[in-house]
GROMACS .gro file of C-alpha atoms in nm:
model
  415
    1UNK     CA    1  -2.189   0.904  -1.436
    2UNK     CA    2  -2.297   0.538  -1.512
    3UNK     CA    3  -2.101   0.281  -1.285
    4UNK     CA    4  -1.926   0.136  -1.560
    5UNK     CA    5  -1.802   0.448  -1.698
    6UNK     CA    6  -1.564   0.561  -1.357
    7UNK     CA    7  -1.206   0.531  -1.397
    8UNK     CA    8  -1.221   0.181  -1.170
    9UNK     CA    9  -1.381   0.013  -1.444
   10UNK     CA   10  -1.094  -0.219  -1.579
   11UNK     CA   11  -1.153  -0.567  -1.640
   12UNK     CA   12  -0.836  -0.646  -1.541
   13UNK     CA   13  -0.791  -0.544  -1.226
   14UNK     CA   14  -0.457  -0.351  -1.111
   15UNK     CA   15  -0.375  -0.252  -1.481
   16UNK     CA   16  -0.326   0.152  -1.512
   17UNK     CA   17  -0.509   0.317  -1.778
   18UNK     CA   18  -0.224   0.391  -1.976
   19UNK     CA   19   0.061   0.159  -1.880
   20UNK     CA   20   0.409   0.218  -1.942
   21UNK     CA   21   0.689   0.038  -2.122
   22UNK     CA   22   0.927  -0.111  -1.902
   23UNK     CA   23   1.280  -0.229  -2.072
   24UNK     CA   24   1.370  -0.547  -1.883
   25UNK     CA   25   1.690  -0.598  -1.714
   26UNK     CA   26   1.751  -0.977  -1.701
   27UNK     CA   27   2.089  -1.153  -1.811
   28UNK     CA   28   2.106  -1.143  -2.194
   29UNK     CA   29   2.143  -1.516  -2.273
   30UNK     CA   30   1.770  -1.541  -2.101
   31UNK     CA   31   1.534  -1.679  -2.368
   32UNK     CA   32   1.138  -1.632  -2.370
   33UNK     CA   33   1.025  -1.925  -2.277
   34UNK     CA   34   1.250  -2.036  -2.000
   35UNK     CA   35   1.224  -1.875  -1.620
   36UNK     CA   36   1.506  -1.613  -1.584
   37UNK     CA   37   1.679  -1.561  -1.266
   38UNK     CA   38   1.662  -1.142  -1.207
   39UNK     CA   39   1.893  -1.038  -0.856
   40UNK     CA   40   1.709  -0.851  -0.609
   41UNK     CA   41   1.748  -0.649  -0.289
   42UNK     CA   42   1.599  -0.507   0.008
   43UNK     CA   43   1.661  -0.184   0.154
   44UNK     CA   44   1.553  -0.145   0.508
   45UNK     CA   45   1.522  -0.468   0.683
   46UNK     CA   46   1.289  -0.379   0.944
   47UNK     CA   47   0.953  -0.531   1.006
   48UNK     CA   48   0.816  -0.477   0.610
   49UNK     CA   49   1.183  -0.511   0.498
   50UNK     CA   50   1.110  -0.894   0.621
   51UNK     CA   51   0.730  -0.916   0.445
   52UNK     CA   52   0.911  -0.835   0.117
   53UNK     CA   53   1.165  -1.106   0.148
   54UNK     CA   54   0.910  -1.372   0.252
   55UNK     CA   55   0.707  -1.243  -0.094
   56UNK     CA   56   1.041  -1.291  -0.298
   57UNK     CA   57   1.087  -1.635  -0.155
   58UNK     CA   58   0.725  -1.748  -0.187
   59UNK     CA   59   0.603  -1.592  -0.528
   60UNK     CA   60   0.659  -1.875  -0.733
   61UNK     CA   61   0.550  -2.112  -0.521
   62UNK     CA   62   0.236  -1.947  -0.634
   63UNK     CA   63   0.271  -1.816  -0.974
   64UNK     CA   64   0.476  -2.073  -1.096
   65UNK     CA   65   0.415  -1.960  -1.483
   66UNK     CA   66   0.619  -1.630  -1.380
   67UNK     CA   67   0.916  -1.567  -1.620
   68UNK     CA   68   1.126  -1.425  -1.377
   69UNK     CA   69   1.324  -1.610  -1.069
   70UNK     CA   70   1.430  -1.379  -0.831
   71UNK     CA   71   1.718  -1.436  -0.611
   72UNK     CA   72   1.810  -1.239  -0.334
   73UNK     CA   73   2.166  -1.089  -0.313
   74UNK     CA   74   2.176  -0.802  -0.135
   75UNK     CA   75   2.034  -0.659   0.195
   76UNK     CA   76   2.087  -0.311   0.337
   77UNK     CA   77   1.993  -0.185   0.665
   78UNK     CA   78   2.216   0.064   0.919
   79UNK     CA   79   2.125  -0.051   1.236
   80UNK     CA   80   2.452  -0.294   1.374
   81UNK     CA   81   2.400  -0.666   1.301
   82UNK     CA   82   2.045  -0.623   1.112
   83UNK     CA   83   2.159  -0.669   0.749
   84UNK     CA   84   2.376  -0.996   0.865
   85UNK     CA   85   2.103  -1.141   1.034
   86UNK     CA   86   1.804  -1.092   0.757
   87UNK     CA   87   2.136  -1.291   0.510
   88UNK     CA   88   2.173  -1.559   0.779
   89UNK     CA   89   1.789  -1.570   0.765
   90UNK     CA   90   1.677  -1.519   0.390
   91UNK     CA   91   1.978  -1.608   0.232
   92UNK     CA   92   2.108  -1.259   0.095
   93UNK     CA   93   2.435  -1.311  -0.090
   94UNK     CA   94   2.544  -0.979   0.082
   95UNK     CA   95   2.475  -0.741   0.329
   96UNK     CA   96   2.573  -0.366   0.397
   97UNK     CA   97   2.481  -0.098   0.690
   98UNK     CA   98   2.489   0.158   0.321
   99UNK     CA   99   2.223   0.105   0.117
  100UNK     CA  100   2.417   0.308  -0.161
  101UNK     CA  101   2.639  -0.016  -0.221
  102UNK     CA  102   2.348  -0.193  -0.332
  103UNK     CA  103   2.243   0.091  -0.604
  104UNK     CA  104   2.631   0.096  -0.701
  105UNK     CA  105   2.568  -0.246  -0.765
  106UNK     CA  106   2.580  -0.377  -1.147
  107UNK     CA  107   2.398  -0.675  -1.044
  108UNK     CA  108   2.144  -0.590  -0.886
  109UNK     CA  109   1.841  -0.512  -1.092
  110UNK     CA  110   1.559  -0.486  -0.860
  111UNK     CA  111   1.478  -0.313  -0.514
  112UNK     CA  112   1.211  -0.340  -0.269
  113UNK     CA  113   1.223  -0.015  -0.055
  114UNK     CA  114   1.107  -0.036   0.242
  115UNK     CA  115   1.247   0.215   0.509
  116UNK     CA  116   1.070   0.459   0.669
  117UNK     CA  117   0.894   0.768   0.453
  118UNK     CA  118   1.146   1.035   0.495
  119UNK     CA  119   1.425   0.834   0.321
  120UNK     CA  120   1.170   0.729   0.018
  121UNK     CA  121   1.257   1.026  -0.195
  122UNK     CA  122   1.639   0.957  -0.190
  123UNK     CA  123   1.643   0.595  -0.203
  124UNK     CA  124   1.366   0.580  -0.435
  125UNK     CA  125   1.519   0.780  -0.660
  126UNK     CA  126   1.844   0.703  -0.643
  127UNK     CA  127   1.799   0.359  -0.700
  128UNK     CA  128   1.608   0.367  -1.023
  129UNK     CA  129   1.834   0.661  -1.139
  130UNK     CA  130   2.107   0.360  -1.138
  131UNK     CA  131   1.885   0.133  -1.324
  132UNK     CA  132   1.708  -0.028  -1.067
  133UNK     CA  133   1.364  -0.153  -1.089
  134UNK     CA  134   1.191  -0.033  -0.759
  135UNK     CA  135   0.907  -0.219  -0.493
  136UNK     CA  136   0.835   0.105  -0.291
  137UNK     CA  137   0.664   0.075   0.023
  138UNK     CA  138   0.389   0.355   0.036
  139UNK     CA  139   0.350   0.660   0.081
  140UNK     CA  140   0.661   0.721  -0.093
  141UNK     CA  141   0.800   1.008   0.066
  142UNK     CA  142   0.646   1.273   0.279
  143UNK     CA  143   0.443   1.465   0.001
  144UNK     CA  144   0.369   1.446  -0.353
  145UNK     CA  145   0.689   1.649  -0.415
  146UNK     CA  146   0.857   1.321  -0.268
  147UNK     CA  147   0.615   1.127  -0.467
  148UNK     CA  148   0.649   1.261  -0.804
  149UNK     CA  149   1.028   1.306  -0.791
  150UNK     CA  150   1.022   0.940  -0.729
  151UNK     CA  151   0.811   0.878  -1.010
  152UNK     CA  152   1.028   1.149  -1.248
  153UNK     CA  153   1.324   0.905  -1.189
  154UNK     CA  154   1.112   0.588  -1.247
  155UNK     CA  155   1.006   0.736  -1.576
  156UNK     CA  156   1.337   0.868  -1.662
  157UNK     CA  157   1.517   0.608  -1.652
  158UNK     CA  158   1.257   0.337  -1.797
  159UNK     CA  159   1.232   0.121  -1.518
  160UNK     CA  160   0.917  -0.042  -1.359
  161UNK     CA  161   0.773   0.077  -1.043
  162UNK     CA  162   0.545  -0.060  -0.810
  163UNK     CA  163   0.402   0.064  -0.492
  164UNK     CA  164   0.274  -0.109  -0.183
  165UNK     CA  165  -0.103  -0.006  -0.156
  166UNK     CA  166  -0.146  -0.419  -0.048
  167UNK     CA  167  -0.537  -0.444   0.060
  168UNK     CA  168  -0.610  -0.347  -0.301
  169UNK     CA  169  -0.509  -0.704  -0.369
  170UNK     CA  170  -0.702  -0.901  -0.174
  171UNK     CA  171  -0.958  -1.123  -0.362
  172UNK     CA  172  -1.272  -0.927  -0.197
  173UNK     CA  173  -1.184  -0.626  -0.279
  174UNK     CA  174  -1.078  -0.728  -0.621
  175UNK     CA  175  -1.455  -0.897  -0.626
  176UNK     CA  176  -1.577  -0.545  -0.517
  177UNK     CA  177  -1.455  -0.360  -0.798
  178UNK     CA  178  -1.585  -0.634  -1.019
  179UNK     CA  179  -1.943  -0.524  -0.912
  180UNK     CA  180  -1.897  -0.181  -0.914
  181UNK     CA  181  -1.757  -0.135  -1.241
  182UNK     CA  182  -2.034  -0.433  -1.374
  183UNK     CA  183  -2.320  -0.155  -1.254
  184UNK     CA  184  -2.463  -0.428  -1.016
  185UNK     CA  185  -2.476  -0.109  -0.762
  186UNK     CA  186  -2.595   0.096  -0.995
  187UNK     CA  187  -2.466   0.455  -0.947
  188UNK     CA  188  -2.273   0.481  -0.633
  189UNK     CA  189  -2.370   0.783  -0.456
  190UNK     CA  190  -2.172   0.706  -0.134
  191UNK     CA  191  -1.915   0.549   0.100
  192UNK     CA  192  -1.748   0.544   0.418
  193UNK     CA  193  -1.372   0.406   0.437
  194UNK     CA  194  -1.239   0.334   0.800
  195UNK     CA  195  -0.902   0.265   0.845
  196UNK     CA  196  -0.879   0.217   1.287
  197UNK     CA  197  -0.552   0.121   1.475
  198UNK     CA  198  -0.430   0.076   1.841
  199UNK     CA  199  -0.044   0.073   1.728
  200UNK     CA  200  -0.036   0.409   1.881
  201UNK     CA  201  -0.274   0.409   2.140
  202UNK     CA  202  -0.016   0.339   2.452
  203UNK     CA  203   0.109   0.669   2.590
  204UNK     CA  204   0.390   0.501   2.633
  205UNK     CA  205   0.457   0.400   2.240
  206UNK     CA  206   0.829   0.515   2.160
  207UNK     CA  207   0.870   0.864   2.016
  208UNK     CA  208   0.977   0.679   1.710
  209UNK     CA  209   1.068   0.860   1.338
  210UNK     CA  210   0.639   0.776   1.251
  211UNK     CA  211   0.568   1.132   1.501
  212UNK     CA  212   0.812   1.329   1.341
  213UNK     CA  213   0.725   1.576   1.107
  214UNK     CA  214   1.051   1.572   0.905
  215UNK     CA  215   1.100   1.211   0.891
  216UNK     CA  216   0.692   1.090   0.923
  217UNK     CA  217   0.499   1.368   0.724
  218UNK     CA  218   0.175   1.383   0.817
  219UNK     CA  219   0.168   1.122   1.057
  220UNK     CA  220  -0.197   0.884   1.013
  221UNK     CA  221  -0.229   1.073   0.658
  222UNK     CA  222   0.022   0.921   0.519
  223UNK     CA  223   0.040   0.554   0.703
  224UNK     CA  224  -0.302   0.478   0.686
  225UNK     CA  225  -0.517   0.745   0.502
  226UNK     CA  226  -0.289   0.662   0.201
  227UNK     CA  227  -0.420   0.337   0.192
  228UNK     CA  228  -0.786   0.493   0.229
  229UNK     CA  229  -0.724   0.710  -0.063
  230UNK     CA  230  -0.618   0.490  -0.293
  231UNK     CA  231  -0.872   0.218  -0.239
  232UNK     CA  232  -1.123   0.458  -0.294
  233UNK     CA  233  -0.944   0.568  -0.608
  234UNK     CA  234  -0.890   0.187  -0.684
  235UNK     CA  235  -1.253   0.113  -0.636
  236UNK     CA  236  -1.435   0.443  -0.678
  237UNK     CA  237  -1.257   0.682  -0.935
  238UNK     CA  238  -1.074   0.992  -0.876
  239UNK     CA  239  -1.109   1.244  -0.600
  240UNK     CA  240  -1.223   1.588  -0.695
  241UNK     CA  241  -1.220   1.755  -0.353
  242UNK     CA  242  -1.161   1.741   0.006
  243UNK     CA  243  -1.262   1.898   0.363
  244UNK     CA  244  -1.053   1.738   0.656
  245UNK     CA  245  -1.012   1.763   1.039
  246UNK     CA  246  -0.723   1.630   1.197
  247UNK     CA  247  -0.635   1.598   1.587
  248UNK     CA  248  -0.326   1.482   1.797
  249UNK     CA  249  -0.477   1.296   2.102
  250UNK     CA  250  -0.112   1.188   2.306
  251UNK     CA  251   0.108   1.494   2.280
  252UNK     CA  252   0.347   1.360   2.432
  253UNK     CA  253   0.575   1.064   2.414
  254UNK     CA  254   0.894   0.889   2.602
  255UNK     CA  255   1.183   0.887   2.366
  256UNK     CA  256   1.326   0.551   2.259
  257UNK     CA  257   1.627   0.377   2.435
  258UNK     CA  258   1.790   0.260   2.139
  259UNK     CA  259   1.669   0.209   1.771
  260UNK     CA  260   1.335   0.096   1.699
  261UNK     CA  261   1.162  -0.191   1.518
  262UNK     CA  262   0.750  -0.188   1.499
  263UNK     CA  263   0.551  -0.010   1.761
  264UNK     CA  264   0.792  -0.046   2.094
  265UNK     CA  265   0.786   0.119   2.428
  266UNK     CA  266   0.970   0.417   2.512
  267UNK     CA  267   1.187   0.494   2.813
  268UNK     CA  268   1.360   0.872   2.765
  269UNK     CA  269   1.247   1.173   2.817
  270UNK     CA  270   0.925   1.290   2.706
  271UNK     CA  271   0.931   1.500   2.384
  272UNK     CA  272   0.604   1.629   2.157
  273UNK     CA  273   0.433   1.455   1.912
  274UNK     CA  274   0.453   1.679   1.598
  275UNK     CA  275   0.189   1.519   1.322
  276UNK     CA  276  -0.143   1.376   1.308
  277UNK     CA  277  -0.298   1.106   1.577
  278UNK     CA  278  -0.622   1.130   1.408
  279UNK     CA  279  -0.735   1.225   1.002
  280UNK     CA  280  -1.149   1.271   0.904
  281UNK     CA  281  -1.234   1.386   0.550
  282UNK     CA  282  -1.552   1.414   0.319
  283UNK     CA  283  -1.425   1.380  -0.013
  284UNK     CA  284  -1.599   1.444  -0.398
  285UNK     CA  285  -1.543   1.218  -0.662
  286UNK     CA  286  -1.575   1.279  -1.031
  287UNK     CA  287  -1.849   1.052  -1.050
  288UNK     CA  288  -2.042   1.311  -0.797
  289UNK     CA  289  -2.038   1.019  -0.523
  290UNK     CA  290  -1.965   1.148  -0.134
  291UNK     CA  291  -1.694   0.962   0.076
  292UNK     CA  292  -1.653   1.007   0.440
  293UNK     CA  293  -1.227   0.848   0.511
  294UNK     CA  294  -1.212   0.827   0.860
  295UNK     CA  295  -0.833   0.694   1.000
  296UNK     CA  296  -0.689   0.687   1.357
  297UNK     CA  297  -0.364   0.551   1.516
  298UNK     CA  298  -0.496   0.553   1.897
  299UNK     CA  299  -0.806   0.362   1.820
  300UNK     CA  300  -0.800   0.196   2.152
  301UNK     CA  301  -0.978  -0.166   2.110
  302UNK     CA  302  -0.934  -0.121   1.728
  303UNK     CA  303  -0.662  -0.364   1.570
  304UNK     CA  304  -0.638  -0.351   1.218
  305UNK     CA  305  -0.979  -0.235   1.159
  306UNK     CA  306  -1.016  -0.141   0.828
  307UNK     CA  307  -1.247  -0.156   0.568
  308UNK     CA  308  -1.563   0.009   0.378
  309UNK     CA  309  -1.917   0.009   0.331
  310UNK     CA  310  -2.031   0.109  -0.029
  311UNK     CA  311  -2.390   0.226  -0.158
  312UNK     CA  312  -2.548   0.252  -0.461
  313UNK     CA  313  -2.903   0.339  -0.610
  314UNK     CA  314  -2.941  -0.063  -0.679
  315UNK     CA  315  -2.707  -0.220  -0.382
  316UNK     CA  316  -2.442  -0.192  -0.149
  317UNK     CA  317  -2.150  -0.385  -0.050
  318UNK     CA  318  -1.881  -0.381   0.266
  319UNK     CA  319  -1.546  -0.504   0.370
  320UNK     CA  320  -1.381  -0.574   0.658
  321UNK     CA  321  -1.020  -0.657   0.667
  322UNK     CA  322  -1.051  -0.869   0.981
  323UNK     CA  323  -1.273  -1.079   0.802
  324UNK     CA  324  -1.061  -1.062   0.422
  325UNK     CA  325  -1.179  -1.337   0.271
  326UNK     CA  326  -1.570  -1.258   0.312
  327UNK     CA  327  -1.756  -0.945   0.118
  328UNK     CA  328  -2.119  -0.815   0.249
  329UNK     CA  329  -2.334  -0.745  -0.056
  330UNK     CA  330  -2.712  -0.609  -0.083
  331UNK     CA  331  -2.797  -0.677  -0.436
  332UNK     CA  332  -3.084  -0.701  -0.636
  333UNK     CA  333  -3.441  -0.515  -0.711
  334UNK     CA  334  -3.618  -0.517  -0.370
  335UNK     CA  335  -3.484  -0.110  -0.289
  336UNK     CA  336  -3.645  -0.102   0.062
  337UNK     CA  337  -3.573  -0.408   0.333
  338UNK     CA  338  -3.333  -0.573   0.103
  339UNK     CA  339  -3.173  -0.787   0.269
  340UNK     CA  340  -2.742  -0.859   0.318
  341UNK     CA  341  -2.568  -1.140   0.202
  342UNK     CA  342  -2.220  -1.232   0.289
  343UNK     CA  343  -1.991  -1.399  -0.003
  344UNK     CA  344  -1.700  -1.608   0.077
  345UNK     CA  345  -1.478  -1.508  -0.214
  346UNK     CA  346  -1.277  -1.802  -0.408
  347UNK     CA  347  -1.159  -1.917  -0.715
  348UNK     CA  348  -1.208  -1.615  -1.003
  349UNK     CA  349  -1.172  -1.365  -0.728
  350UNK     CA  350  -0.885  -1.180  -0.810
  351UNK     CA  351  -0.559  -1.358  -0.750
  352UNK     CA  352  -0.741  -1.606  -0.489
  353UNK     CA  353  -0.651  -1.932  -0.715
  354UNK     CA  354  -0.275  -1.893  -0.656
  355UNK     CA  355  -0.331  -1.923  -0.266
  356UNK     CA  356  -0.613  -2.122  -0.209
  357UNK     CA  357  -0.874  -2.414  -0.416
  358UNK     CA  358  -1.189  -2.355  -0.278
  359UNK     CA  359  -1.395  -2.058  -0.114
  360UNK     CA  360  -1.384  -1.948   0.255
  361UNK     CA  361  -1.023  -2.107   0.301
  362UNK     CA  362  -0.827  -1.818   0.480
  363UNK     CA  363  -0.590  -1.612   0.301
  364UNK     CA  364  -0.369  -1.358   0.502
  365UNK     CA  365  -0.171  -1.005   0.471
  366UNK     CA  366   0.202  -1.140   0.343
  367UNK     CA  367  -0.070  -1.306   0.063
  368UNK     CA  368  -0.115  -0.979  -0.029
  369UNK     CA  369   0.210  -0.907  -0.040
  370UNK     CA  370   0.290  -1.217  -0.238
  371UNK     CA  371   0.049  -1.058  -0.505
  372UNK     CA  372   0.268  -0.755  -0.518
  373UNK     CA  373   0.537  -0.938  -0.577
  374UNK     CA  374   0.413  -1.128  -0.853
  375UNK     CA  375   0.277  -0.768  -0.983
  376UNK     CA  376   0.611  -0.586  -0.929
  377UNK     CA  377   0.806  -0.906  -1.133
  378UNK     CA  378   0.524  -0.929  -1.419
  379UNK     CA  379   0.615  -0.536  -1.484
  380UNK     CA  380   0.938  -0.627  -1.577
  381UNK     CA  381   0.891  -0.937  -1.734
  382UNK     CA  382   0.628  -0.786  -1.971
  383UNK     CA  383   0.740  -0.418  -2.023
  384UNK     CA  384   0.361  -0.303  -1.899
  385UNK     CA  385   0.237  -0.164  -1.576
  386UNK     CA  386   0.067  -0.427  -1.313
  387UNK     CA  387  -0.046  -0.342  -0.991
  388UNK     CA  388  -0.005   0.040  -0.777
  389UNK     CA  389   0.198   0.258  -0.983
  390UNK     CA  390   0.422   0.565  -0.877
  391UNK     CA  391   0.135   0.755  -1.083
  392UNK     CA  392  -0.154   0.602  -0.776
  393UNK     CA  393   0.109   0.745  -0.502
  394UNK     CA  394   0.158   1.078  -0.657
  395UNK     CA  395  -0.220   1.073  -0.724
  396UNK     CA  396  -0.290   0.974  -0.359
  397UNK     CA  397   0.001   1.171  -0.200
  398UNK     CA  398  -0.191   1.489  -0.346
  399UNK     CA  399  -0.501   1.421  -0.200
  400UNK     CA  400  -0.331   1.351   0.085
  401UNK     CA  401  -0.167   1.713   0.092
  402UNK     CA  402  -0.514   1.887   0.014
  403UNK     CA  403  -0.631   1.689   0.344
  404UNK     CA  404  -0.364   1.862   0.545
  405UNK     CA  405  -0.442   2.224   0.401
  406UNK     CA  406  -0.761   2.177   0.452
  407UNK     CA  407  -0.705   2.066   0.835
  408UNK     CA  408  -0.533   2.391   0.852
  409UNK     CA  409  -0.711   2.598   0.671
  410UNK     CA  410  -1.070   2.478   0.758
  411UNK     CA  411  -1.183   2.494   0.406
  412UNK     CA  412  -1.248   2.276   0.094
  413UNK     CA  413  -0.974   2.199  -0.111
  414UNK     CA  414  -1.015   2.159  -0.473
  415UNK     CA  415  -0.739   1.912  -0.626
   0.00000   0.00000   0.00000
């Protein structure tokens, strides 16, 4: 399959192939060409419950031309004093330990979710069931049953949905896909996507909800490997099969003292570790291209190592997320001994203009958040899909189940 002619090859990047009409819930005395204010909330106020608050409160400091203003007037979080202190902080006009007051809410009109993956299905669909719009942190539930009942409700009830696979926005990768889909690699015949953390890598990390089957899923599958899967699906096409090995490498873990916010230490008892420490898959695309996805929680001396290296018949490319603002590239005629270049994205890179005037200034993760914000409020504004749609998580969330079969089943898994 010619480079150009994979499912990545949009011109405008984050658009869905077939986007969806989105009724917009604004107040009715708005008019088109003056900024309306539209209420949001956040539910869960934990460490990415914060990230999306900073993104509400920045976004039009850098998309200024964006039709909608939102204000935030409800928080909802049920640990004791957590929801008062993120109002105190942000400015919520309320807060509640229930998050169910917020979707009883008439003015309310949009949600980020953000609590942890076991609650994503009820929230999620709760919440747009009442009319909400919904910012749903990924992987949106703990399998693509959780994922497309969230999406069913989305669709249902007309509202717009947006999803949190971030490190598709940043500039480079948005430059990567540029080249792809522009056949400067040529056919792309394979890849290697690494997604390498230390969060987990103290024996001593709290036996929080994330190594719990019933409330975590499939452990690095879904908190990293999801965002694996869908850049290659972002940047790549779509996934026709998988064979995957997973491993737990700390089986055991103390229990937590009290709740838990990020990656703390644990004090209890020990108790087991139920899902995955450690993911490895080859994957099949459409296009006939190989992927390896490697992702581990207990990389120890990996933080935040993530990235991918890309090769075609013409070039290659790579991308490290340490390094977000730069992109390796190998392009040209020369085939044998040709040699790298790196690019310092800027300007005409993706959304890199809103953030920064000139190439090689830094840009950092809440920017990328700041672009899903923008993407989540042009939705509604505009009635059409922008940015990672509940369609991308169910999509991912299924190759993310086939990886787990596979794992037990030690075969290849056809999606």
């Amino acid at each position: 399959m010619p480079a150009a002619s994979h499912p990545a090859a949009h011109r405008v990047f984050g658009s869905p192939a077939n986007p969806g009409k989105i009724p917009l819930v604004t107040s009715t005395n708005s008019t088109p060409d003056r900024v309306r204010p539209i209420a949001v909330a956040v539910v869960g106020m934990g460490w990415m419950g914060r990230v999306h608050a900073q993104a509400y409160v920045r976004v039009r400091h850098h998309f200024p031309d964006l039709p909608l203003r939102p204000e935030l007037v409800a928080v909802a979080d049920p640990e004791p004093g957590r929801a008062e202190e993120a109002a105190a902080r942000f400015g919520f006009a309320t807060a509640t330990r229930d998050w169910r007051d917020v979707a009883e809410d008439p003015t309310v009109a949009a949600v980020s979710v953000t609590t942890p993956n076991f609650l994503h299905r009820e929230v999620g669909a709760t919440l747009a069931s009442a009319g909400k719009h919904i910012w749903i942190e990924k992987p949106v539930g703990l399998s693509s049953e959780d994922a497309r009942a969230v999406a069913g409700a989305v669709a249902s009830a007309g509202v717009a949905g947006t999803v949190g696979f971030n490190y598709r926005n940043a500039p480079a990768v948005a430059a990567a896909r540029e080249l792809i889909s522009g056949g400067r690699l040529g056919l792309i015949t394979h890849a290697r996507f690494r997604l390498f953390s230390d969060y987990a890598a103290h024996p001593d990390g709290a036996l929080s909800w994330r190594y719990e089957r019933e409330r975590g899923g499939n452990g690095v599958l879904g908190d990293l490997a999801s965002h694996g899967v869908d850049l290659v699906r972002h940047l790549l096409g779509e996934i026709d099969s998988v064979v995957a090995d997973t491993a737990v490498f700390i089986a055991e873990r103390p229990r937590p003292s009290g709740a838990t916010a990020g990656h703390t230490r644990g004090a209890g008892p020990l108790g087991r570790v139920q899902n995955e420490d450690y993911a490895c898959a080859q994957l099949r695309l459409a296009s006939g291209a190989r992927v390896v996805l490697e992702a581990s929680r207990v990389a120890v001396g990996a933080q935040n190592d993530y990235g991918f290296e890309i090769h075609g018949t013409e070039g290659a490319l790579s991308w490290d997320f340490r390094r977000m603002n730069e992109l390796g590239t190998s392009l040209g005629s020369a085939y044998q001994d040709q040699p790298v270049s790196t690019v310092y994205v800027g300007p005409g890179d993706g959304e890199y203009a809103a953030f920064q005037p000139g190439a090689a200034n830094a840009m950092g993760y809440d920017d990328l958040k700041v672009i899903e914000a923008c993407h989540f409020l042009r939705s509604i504004a505009s009635g059409t899909s922008h940015g990672a749609t509940l369609e991308d998580a169910v999509r991912t969330a299924e190759v993310l189940d086939s990886m787990a079969r596979s794992a037990r089943t030690g075969t290849w898994v056809t999606l």
